[in-house]
PDB file of C-alpha atoms in Angstrom:
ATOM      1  CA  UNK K 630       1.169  -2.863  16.218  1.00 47.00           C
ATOM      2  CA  UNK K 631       1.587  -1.708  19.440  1.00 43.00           C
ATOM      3  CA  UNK K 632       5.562  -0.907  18.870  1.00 45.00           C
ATOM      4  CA  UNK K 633       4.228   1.720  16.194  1.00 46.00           C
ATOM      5  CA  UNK K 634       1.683   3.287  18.952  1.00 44.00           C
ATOM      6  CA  UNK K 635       4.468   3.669  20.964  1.00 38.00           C
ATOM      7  CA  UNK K 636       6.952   4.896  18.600  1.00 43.00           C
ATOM      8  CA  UNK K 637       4.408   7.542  17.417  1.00 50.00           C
ATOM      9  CA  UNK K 638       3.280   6.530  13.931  1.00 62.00           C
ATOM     10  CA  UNK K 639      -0.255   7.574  13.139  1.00 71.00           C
ATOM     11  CA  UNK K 640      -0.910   4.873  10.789  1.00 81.00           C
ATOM     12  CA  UNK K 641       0.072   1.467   9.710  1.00 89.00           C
ATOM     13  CA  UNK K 642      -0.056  -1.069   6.704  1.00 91.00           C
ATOM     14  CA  UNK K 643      -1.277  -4.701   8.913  1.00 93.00           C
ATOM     15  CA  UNK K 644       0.152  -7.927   6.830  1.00 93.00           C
ATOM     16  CA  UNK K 645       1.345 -11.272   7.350  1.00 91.00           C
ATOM     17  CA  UNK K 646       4.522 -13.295   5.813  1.00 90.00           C
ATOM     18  CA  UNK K 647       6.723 -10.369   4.522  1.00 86.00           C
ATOM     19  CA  UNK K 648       9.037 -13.322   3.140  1.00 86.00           C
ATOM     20  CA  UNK K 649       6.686 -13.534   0.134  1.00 90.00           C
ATOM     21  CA  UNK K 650       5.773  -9.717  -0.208  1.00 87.00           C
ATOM     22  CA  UNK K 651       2.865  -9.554   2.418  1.00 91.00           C
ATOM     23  CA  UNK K 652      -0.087 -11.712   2.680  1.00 95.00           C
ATOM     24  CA  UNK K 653      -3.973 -10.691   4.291  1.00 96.00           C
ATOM     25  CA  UNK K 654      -3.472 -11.131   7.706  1.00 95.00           C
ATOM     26  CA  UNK K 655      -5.827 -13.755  10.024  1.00 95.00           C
ATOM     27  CA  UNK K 656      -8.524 -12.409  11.434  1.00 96.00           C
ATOM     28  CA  UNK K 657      -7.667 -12.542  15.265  1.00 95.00           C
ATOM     29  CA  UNK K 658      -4.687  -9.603  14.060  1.00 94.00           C
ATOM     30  CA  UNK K 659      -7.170  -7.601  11.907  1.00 95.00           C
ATOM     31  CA  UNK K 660      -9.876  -8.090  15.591  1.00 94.00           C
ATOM     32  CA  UNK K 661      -6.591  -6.776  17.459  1.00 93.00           C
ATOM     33  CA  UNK K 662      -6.079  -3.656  15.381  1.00 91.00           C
ATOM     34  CA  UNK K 663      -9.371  -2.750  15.419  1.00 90.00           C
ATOM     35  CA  UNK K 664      -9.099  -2.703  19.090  1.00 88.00           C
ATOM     36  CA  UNK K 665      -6.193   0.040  19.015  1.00 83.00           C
ATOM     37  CA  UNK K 666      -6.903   3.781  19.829  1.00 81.00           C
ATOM     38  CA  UNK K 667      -5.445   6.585  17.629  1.00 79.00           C
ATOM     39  CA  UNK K 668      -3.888   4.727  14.930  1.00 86.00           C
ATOM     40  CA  UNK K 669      -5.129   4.142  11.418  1.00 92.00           C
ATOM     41  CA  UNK K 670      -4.498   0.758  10.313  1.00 95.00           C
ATOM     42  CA  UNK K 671      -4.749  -0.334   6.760  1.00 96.00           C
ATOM     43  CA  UNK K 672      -4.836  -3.855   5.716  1.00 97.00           C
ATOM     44  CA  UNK K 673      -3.456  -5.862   3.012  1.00 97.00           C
ATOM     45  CA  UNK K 674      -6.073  -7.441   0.668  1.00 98.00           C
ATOM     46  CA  UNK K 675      -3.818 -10.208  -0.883  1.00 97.00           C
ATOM     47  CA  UNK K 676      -4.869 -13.696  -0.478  1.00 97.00           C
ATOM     48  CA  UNK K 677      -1.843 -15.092  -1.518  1.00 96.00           C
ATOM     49  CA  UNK K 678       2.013 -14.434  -2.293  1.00 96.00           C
ATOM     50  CA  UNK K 679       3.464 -15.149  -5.752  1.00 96.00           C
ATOM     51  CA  UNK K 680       1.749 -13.094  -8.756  1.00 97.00           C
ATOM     52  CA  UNK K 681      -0.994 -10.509  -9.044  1.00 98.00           C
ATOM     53  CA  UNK K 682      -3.076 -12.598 -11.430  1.00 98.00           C
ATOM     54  CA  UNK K 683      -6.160 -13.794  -8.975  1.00 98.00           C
ATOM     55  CA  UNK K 684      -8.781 -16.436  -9.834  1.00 97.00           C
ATOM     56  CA  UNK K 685     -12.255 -16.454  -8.906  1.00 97.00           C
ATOM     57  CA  UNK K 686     -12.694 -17.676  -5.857  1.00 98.00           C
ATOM     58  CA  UNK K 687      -9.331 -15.798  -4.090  1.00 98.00           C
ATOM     59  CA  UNK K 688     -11.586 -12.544  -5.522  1.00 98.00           C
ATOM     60  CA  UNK K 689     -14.561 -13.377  -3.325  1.00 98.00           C
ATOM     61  CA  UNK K 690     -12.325 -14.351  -0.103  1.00 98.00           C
ATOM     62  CA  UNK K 691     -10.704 -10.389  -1.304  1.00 98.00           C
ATOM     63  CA  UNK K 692     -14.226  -8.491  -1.293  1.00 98.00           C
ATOM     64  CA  UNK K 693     -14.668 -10.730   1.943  1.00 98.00           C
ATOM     65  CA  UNK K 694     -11.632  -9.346   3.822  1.00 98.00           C
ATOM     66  CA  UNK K 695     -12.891  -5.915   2.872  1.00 98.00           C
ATOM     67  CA  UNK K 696     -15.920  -6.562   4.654  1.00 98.00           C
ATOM     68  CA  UNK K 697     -14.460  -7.807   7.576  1.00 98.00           C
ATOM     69  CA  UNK K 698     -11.631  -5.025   7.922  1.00 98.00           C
ATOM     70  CA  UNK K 699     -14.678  -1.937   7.491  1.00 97.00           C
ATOM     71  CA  UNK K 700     -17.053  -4.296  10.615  1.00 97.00           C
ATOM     72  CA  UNK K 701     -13.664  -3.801  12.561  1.00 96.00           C
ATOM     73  CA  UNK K 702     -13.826  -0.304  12.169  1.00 95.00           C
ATOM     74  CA  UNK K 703      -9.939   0.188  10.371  1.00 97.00           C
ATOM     75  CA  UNK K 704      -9.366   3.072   8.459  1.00 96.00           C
ATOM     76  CA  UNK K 705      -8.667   1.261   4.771  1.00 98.00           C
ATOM     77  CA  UNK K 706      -7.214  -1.268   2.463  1.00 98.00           C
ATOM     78  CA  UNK K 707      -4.263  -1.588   0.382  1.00 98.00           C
ATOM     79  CA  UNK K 708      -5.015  -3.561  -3.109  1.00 98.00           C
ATOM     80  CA  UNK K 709      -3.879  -4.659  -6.458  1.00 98.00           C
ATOM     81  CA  UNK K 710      -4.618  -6.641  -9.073  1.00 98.00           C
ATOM     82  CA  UNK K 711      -2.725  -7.496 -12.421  1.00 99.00           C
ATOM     83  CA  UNK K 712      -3.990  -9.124 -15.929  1.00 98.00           C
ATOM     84  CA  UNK K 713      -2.015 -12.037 -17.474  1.00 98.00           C
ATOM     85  CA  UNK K 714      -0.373  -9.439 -19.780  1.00 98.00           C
ATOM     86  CA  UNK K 715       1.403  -7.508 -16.607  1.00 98.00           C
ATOM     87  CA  UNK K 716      -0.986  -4.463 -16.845  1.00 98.00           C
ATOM     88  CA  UNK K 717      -3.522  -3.167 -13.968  1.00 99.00           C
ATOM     89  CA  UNK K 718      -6.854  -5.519 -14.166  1.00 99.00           C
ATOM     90  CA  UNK K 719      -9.180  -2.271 -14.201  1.00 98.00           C
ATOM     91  CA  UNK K 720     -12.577  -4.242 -14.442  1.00 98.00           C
ATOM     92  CA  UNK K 721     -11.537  -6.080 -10.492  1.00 98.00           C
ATOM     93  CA  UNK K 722      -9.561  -3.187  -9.179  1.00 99.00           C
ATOM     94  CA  UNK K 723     -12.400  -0.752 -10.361  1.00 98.00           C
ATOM     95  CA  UNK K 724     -14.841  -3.135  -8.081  1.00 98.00           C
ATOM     96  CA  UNK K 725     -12.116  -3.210  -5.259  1.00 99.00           C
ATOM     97  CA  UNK K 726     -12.271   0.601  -4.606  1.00 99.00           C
ATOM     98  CA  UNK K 727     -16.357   0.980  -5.415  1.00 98.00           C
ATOM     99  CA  UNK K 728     -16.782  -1.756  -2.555  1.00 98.00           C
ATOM    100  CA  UNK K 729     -13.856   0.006  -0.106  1.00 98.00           C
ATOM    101  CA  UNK K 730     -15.758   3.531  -0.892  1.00 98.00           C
ATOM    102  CA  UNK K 731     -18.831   2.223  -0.397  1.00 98.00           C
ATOM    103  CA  UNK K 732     -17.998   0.926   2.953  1.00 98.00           C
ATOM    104  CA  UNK K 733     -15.884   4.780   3.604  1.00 98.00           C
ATOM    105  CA  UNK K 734     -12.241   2.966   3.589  1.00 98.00           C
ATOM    106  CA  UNK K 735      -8.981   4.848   1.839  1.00 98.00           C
ATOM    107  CA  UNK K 736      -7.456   2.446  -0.277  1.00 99.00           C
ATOM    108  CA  UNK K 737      -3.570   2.264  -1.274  1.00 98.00           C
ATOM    109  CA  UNK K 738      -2.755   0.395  -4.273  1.00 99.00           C
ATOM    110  CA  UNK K 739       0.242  -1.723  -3.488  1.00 96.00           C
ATOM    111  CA  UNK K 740       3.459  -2.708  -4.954  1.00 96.00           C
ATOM    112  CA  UNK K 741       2.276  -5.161  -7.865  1.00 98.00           C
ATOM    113  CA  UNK K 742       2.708  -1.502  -9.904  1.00 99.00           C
ATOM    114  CA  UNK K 743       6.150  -2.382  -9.393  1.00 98.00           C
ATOM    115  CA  UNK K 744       5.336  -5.674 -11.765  1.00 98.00           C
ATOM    116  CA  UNK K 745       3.851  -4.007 -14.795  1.00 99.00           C
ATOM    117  CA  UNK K 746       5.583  -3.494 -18.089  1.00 98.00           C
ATOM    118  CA  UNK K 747       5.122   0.228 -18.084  1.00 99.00           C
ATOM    119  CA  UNK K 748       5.113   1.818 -14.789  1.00 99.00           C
ATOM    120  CA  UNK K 749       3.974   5.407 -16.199  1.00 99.00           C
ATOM    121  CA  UNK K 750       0.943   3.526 -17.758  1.00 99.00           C
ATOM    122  CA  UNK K 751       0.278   1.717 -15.122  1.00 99.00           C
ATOM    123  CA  UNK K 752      -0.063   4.975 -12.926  1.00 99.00           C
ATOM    124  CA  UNK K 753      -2.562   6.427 -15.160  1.00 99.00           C
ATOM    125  CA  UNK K 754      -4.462   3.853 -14.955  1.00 98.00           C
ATOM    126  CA  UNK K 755      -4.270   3.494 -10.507  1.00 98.00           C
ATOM    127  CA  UNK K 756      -4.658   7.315 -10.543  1.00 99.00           C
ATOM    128  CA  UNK K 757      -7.967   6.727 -12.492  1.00 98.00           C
ATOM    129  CA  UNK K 758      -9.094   4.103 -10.045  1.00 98.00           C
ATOM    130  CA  UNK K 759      -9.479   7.270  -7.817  1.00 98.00           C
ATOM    131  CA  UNK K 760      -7.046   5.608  -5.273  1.00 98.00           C
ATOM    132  CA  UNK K 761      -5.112   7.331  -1.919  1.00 98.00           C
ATOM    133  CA  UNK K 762      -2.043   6.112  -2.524  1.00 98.00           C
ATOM    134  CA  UNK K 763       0.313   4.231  -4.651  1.00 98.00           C
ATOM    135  CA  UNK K 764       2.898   2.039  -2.898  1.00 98.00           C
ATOM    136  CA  UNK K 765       6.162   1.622  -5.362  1.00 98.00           C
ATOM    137  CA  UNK K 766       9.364   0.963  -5.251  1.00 98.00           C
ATOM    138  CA  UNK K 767       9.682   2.619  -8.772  1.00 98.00           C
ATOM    139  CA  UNK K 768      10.128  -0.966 -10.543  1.00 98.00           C
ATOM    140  CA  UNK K 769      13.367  -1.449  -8.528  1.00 98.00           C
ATOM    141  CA  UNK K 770      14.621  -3.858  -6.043  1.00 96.00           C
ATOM    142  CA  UNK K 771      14.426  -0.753  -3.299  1.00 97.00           C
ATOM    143  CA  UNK K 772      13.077   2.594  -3.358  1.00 98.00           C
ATOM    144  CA  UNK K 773      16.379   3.935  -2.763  1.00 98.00           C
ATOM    145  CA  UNK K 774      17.376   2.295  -6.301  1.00 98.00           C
ATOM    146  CA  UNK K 775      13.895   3.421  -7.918  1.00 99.00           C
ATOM    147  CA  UNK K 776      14.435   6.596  -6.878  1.00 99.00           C
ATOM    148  CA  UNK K 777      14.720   8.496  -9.926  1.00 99.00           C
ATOM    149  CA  UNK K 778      11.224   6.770 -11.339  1.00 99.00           C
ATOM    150  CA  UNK K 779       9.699   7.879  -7.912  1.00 99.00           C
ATOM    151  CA  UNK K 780      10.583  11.517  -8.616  1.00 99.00           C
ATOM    152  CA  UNK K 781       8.882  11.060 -12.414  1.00 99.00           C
ATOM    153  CA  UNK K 782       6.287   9.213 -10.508  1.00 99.00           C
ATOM    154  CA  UNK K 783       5.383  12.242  -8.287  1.00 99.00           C
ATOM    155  CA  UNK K 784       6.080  14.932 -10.837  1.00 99.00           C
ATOM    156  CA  UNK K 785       3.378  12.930 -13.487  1.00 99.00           C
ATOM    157  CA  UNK K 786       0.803  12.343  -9.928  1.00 99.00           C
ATOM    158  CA  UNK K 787       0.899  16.307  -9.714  1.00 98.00           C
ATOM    159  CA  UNK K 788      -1.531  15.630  -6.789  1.00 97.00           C
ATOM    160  CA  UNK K 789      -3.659  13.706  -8.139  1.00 98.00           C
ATOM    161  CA  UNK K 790      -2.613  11.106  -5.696  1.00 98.00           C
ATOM    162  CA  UNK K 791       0.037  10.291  -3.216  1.00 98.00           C
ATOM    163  CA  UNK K 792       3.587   8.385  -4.266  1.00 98.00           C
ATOM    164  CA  UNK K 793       4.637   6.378  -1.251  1.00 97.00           C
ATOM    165  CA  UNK K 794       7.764   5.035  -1.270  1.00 97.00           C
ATOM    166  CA  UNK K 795       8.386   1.647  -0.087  1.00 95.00           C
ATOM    167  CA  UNK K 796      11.220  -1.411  -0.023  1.00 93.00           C
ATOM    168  CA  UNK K 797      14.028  -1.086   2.420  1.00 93.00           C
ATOM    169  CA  UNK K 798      13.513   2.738   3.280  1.00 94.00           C
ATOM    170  CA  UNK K 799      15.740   2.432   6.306  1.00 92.00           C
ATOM    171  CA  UNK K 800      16.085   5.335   8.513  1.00 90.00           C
ATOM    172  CA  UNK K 801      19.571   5.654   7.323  1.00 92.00           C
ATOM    173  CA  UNK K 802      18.330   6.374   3.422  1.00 95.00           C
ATOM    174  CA  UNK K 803      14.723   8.154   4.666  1.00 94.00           C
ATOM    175  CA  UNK K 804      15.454  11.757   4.722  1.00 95.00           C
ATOM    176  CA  UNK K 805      17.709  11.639   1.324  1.00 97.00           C
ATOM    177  CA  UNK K 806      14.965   9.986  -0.525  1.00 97.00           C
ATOM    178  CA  UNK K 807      12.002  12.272   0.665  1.00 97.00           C
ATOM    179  CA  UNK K 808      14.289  15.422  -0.384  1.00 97.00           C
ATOM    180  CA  UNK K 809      15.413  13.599  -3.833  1.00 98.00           C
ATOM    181  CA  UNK K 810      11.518  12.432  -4.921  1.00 98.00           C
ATOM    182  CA  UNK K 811       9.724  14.988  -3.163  1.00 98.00           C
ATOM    183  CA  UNK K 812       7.257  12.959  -1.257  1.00 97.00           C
ATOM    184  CA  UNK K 813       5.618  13.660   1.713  1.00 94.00           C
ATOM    185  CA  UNK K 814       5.226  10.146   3.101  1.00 93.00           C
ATOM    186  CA  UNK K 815       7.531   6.804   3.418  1.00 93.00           C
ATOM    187  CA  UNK K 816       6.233   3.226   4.141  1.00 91.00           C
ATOM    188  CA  UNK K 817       8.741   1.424   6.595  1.00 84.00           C
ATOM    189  CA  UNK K 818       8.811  -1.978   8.245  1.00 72.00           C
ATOM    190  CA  UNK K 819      10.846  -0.522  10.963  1.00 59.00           C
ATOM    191  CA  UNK K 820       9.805   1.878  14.522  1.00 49.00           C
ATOM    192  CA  UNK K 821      12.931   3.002  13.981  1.00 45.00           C
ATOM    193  CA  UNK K 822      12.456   4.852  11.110  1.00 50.00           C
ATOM    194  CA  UNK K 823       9.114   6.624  12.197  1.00 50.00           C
ATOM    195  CA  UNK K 824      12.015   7.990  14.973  1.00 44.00           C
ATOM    196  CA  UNK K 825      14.049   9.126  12.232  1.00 44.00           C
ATOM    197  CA  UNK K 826      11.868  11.098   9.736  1.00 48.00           C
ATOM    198  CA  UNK K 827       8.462  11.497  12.047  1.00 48.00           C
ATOM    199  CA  UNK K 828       5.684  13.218  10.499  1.00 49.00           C
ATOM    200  CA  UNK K 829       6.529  11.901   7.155  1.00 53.00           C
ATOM    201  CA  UNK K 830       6.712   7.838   7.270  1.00 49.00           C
ATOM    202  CA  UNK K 831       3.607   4.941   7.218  1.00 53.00           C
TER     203      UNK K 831
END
């Protein structure tokens, strides 16, 4: 966290164990970040890695995190939810964002769009969720390779929420793929690449 003050990000996604995709992280990191001055943080709501398919009890330790990461004062959440079929679970993700908006977070929805059978459909649905941002890699492996979807992605959002791109945006590839998908922001793992294309990575 306190490489991306330095490096001059203004705000960050807060995980653990990117080896499975990104887990919540433990409270004493969530306490940390809400310690930090001039940077919004936004924290993963994922109990687990693996699917998107949650069962009762991972949903309460979810609206629990949310909680916990509004008392620390962070700026929002990023969440997701999937049915058995692959598409968006509505009914949870619809709670998800009341509970963040009641508590005045922004909420991302994260990459299990990438996991649904029909990404298009799939947006439709987030964008009527009324959430920030959607986190995709277009369905591929990387942005970079999604790249074409992203651009269909952002045409089809016409505003009505933000495409972020995200999976190995490098600062080698950062530039090219803002200018191909028109997007305005880029979610990176790496300081490096808030040096290379600042003002328009997360």
């Amino acid at each position: 966290m306190y490489a991306a003050v330095i490096a001059g990000t203004d705000r960050i996604e807060l995980c653990n164990d990117l080896s499975v995709g990104g887990v919540t992280p433990h409270h004493a990191d969530i306490d940390e970040a809400g310690t930090l001055k001039g940077l919004k943080v936004n924290v993963l709501i994922r109990p687990r890695g693996g699917d998107f398919v949650y069962h009762e009890s991972e949903i309460e330790r979810m609206f629990y995190k949310i909680a916990y990461c509004a008392n620390c004062g962070l700026n929002g959440v990023v969440i997701g939810a999937l049915k058995q079929d692959g598409t968006v679970d509505l009914e949870l993700c619809r709670e998800l964002v009341s509970v963040a908006r009641t508590y005045g977070l922004s909420v991302t929805f994260h990459r299990a769009i990438d996991e649904t059978p029909d990404i298009f459909q799939a947006l439709e649905d987030v964008i009527a969720l009324g959430v920030d941002r959607v986190l995709t890699s277009g369905g591929a492996p990387t942005a970079w390779e999604g790249r074409e979807t992203i651009k269909t992605m952002v045409a089809q959002a016409a505003g009505r929420t933000i495409i972020l791109p995200g999976g190995g945006v490098t600062p080698e590839n950062a530039l090219a793929l803002a200018e191909y998908t028109g997007v305005t922001e880029l979610h990176g793992s790496r300081t490096s690449l808030v040096r290379a294309v600042r003002g328009i990575t997360d």
